[in-house]
Short mmCIF file of N, CA and C in Angstrom, two decimals:
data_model
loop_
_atom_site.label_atom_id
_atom_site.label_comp_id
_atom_site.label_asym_id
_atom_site.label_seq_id
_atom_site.Cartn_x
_atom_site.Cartn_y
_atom_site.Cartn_z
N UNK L 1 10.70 -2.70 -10.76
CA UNK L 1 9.34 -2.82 -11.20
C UNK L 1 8.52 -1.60 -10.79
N UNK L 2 8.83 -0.51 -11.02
CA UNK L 2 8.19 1.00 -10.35
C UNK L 2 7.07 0.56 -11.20
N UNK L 3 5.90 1.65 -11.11
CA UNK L 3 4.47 1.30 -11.65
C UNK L 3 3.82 2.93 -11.70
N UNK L 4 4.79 4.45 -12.30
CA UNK L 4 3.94 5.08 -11.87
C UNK L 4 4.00 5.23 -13.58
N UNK L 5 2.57 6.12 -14.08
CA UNK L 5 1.39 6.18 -12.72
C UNK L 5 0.61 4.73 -12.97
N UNK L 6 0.77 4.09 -13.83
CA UNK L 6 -0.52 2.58 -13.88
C UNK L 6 0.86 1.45 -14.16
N UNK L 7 -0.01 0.42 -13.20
CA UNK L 7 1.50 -0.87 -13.19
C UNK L 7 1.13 -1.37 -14.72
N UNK L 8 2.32 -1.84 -15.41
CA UNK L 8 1.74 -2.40 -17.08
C UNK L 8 2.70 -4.29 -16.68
N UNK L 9 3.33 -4.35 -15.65
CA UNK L 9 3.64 -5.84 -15.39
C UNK L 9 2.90 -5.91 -13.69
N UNK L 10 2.39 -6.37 -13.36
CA UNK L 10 2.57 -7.12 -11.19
C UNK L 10 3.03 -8.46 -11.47
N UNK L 11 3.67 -8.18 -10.11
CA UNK L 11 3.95 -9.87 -9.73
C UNK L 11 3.90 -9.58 -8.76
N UNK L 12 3.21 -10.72 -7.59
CA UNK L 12 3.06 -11.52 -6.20
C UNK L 12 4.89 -10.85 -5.95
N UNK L 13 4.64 -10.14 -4.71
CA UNK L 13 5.39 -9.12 -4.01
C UNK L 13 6.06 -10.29 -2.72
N UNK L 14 7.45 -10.52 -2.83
CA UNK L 14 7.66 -11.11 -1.47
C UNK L 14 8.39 -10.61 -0.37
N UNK L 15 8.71 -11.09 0.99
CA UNK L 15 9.39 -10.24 1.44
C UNK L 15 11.05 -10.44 1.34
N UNK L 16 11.77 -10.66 0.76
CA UNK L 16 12.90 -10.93 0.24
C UNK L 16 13.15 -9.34 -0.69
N UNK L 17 12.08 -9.41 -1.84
CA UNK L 17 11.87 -8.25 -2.50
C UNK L 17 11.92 -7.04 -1.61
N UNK L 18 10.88 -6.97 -0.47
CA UNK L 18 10.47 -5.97 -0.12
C UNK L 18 11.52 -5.62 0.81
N UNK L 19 12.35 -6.38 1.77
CA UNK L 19 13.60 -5.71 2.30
C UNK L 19 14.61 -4.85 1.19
N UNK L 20 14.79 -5.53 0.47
CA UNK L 20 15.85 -5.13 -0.48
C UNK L 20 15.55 -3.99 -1.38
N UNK L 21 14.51 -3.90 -1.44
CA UNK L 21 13.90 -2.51 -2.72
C UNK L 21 14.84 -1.51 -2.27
N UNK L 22 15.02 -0.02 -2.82
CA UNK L 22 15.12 0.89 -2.49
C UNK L 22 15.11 1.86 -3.53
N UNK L 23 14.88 1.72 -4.85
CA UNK L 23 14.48 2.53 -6.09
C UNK L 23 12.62 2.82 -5.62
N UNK L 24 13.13 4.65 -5.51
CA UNK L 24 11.54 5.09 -5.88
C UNK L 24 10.79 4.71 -6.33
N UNK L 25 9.32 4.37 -6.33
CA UNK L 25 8.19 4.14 -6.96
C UNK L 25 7.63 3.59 -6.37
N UNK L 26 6.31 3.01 -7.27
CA UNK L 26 5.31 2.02 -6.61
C UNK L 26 5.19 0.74 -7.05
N UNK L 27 5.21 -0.43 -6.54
CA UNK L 27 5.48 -1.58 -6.56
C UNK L 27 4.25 -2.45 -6.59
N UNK L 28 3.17 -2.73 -7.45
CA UNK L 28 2.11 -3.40 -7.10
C UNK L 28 2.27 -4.78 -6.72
N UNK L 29 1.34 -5.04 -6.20
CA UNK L 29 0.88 -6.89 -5.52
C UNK L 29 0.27 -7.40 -6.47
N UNK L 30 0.53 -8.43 -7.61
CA UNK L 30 0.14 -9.06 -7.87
C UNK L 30 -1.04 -9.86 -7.26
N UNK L 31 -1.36 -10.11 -5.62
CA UNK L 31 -2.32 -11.04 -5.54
C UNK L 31 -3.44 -10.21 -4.92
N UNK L 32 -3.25 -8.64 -4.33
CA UNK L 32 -4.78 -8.08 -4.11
C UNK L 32 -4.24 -6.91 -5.20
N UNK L 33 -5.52 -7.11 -5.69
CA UNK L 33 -5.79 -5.91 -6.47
C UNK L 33 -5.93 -3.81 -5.85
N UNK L 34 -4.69 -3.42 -6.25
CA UNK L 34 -4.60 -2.24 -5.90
C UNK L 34 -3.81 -1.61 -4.89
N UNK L 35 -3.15 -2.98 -4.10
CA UNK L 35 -2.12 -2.70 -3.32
C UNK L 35 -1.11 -2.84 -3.62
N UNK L 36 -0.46 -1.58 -3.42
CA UNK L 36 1.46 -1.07 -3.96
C UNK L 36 1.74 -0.92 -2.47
N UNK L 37 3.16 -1.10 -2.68
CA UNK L 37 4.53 -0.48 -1.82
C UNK L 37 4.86 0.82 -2.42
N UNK L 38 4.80 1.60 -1.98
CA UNK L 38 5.30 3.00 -2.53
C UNK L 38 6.30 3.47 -1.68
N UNK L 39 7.81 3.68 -2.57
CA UNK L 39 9.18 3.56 -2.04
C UNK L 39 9.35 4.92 -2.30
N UNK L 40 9.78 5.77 -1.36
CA UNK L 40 10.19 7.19 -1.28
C UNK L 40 11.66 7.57 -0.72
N UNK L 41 12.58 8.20 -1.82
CA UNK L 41 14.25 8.22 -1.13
C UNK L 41 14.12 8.70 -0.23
N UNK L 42 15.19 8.63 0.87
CA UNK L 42 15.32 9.55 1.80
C UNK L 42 15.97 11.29 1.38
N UNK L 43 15.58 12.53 2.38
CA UNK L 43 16.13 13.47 1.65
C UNK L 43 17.59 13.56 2.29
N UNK L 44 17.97 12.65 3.52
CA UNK L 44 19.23 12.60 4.46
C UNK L 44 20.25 11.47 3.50
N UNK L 45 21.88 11.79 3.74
CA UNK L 45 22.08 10.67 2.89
C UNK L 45 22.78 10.04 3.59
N UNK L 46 22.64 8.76 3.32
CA UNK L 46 23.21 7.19 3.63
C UNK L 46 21.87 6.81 4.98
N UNK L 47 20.48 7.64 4.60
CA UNK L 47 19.80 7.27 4.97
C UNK L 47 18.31 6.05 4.64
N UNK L 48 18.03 5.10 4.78
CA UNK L 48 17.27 4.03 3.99
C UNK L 48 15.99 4.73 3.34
N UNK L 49 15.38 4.48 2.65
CA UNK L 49 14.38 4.88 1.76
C UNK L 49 13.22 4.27 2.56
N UNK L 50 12.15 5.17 2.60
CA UNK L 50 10.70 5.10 3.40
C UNK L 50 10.06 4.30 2.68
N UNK L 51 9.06 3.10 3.03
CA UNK L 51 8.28 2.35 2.26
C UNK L 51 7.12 2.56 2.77
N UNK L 52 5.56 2.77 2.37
CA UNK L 52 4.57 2.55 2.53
C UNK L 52 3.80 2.08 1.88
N UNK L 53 2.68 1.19 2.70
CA UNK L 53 1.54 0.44 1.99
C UNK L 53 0.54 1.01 1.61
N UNK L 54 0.09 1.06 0.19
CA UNK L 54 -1.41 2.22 -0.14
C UNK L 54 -2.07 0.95 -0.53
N UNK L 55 -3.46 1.38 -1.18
CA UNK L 55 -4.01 0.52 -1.76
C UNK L 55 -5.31 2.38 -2.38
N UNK L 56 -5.45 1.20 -3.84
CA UNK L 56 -5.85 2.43 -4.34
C UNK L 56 -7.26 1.64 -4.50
N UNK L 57 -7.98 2.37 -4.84
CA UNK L 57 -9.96 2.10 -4.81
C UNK L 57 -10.58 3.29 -5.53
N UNK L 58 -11.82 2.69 -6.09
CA UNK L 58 -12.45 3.71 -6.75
C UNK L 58 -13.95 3.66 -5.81
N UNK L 59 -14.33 4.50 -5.04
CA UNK L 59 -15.86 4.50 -4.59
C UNK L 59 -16.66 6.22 -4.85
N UNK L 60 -17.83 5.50 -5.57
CA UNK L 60 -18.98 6.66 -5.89
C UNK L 60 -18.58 7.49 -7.10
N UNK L 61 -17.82 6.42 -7.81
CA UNK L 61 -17.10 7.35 -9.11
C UNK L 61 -15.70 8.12 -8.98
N UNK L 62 -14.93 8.47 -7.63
CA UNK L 62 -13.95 9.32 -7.40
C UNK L 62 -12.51 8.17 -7.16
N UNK L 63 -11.31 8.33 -7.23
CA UNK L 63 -10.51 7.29 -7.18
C UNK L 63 -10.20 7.56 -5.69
N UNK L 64 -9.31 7.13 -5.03
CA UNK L 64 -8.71 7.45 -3.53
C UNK L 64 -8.16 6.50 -3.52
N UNK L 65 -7.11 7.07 -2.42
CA UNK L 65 -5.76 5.32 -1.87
C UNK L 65 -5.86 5.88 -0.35
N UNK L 66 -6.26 4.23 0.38
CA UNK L 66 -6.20 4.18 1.52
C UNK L 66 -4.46 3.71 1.89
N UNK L 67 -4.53 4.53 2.65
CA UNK L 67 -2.78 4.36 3.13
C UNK L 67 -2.67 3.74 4.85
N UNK L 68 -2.45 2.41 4.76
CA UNK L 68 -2.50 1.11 5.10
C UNK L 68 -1.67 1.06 6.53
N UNK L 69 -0.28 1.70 5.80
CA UNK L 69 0.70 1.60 6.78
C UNK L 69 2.14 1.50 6.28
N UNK L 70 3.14 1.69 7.66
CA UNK L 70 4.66 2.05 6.89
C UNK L 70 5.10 0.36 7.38
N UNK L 71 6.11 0.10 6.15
CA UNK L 71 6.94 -1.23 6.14
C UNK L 71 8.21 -0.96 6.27
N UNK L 72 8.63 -1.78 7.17
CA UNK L 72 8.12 -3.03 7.79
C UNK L 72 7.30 -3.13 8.90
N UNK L 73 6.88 -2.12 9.67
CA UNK L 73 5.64 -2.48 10.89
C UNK L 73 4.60 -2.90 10.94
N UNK L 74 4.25 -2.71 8.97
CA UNK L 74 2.89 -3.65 8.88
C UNK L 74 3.54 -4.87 7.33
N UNK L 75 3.68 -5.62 7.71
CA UNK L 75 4.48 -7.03 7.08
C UNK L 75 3.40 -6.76 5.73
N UNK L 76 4.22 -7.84 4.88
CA UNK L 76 3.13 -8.18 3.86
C UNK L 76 2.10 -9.14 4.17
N UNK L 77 1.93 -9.78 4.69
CA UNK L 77 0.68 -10.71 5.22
C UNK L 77 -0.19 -9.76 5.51
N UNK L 78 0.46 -9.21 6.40
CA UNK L 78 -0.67 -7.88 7.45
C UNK L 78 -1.05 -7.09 6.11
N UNK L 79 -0.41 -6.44 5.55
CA UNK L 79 -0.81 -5.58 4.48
C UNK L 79 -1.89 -6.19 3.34
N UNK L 80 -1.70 -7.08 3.00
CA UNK L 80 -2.65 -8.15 2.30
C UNK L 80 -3.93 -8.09 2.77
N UNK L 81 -4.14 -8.25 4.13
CA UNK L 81 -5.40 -8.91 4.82
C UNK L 81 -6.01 -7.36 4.91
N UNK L 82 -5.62 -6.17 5.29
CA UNK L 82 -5.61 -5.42 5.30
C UNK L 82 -6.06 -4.65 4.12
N UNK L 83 -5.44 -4.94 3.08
CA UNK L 83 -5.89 -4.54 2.01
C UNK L 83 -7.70 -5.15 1.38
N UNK L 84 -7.28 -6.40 1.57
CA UNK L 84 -8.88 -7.13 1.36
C UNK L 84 -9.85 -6.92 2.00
N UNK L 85 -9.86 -6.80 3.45
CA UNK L 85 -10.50 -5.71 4.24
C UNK L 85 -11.10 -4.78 3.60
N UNK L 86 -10.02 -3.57 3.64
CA UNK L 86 -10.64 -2.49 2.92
C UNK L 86 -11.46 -2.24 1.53
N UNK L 87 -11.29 -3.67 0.42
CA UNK L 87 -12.07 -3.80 -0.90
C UNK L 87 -13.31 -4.27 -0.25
N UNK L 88 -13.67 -5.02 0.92
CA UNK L 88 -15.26 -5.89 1.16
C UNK L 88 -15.45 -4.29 1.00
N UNK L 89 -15.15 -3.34 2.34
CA UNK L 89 -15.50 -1.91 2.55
C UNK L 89 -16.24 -1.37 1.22
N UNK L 90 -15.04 -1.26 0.21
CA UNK L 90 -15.35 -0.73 -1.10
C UNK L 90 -16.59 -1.50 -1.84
N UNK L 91 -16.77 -2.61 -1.73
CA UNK L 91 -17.47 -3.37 -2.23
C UNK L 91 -19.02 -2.99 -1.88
N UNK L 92 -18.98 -3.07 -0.44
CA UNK L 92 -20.08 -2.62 0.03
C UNK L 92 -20.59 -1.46 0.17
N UNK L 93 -19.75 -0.14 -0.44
CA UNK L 93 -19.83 0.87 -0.64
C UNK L 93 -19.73 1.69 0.11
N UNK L 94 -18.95 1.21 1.06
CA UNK L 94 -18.15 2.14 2.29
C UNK L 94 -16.94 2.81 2.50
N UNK L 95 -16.52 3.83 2.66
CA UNK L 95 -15.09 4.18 2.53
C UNK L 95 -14.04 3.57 3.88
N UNK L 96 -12.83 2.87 3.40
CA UNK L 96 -12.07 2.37 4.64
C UNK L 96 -12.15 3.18 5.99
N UNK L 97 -11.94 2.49 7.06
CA UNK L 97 -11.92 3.32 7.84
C UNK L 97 -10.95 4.33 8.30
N UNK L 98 -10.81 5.49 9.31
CA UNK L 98 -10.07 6.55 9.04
C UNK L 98 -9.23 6.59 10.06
N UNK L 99 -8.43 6.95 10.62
CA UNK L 99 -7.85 7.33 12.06
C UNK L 99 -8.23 8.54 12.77
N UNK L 100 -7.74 8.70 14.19
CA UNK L 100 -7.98 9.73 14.50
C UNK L 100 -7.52 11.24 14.07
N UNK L 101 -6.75 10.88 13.31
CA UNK L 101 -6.72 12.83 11.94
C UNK L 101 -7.57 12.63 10.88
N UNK L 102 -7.96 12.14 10.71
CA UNK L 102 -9.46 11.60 9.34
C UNK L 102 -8.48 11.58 8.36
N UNK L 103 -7.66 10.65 8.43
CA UNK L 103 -7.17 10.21 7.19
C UNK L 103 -7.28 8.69 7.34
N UNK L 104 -7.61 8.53 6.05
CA UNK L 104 -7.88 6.79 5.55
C UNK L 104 -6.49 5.82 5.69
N UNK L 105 -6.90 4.97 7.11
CA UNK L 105 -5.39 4.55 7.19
C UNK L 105 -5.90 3.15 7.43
N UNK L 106 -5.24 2.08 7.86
CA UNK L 106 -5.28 0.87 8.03
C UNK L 106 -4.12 0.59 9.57
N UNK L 107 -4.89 -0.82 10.37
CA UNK L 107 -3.85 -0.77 11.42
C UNK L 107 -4.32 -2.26 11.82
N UNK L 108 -3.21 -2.98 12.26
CA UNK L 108 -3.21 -4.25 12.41
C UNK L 108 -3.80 -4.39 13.51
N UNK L 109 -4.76 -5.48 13.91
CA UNK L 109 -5.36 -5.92 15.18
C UNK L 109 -4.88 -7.00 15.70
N UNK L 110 -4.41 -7.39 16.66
CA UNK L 110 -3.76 -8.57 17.15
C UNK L 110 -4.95 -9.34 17.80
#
């Protein structure tokens, strides 16, 4: 189900799916709007393929993807909540928040 560059099917992402992926691309979530898995090969071989969580947003007219976190350290639950998070942000017309390199990242709070 790759999705570049615009998804034309989603479906509700599980983690069954999400262990098992390993074809490049981006994988949207059916249940928040704008959050993909974006699956990257490895360049080492018989090495596993990198997964990360983006979520893409449009604020003040410009597009941007807040990049959430790498999977599996941030689960799909976490990534979800995470993601919705960051749309109130958008909503309210704030950009997600950033880390300490000022890049737009996301990080689980226990």
């Amino acid at each position: 189900m790759p999705i570049d560059p615009a998804p034309a099917f989603r479906r509700k992402l599980s983690d069954a799916f999400l262990r098992t992926v390993s074809e490049p691309g981006k994988y949207a979530d059916g249940e928040v709007p704008g959050l993909y898995l974006q699956v990257q090969a490895s360049l080492k071989p018989h090495k596993p393929a990198s997964k990360y969580w983006r979520m893409k947003y449009r604020l003040h007219g410009k597009e941007n993807v807040y990049a959430i976190g790498r999977y599996p350290d941030i689960g799909l639950k976490d990534a979800r909540e995470l993601a919705r998070a960051a749309r109130r942000d958008v909503a309210n017309h704030t950009a997600p928040p950033k880390d300490e390199t000022g890049q737009t990242s996301g990080s689980v709070t226990q």
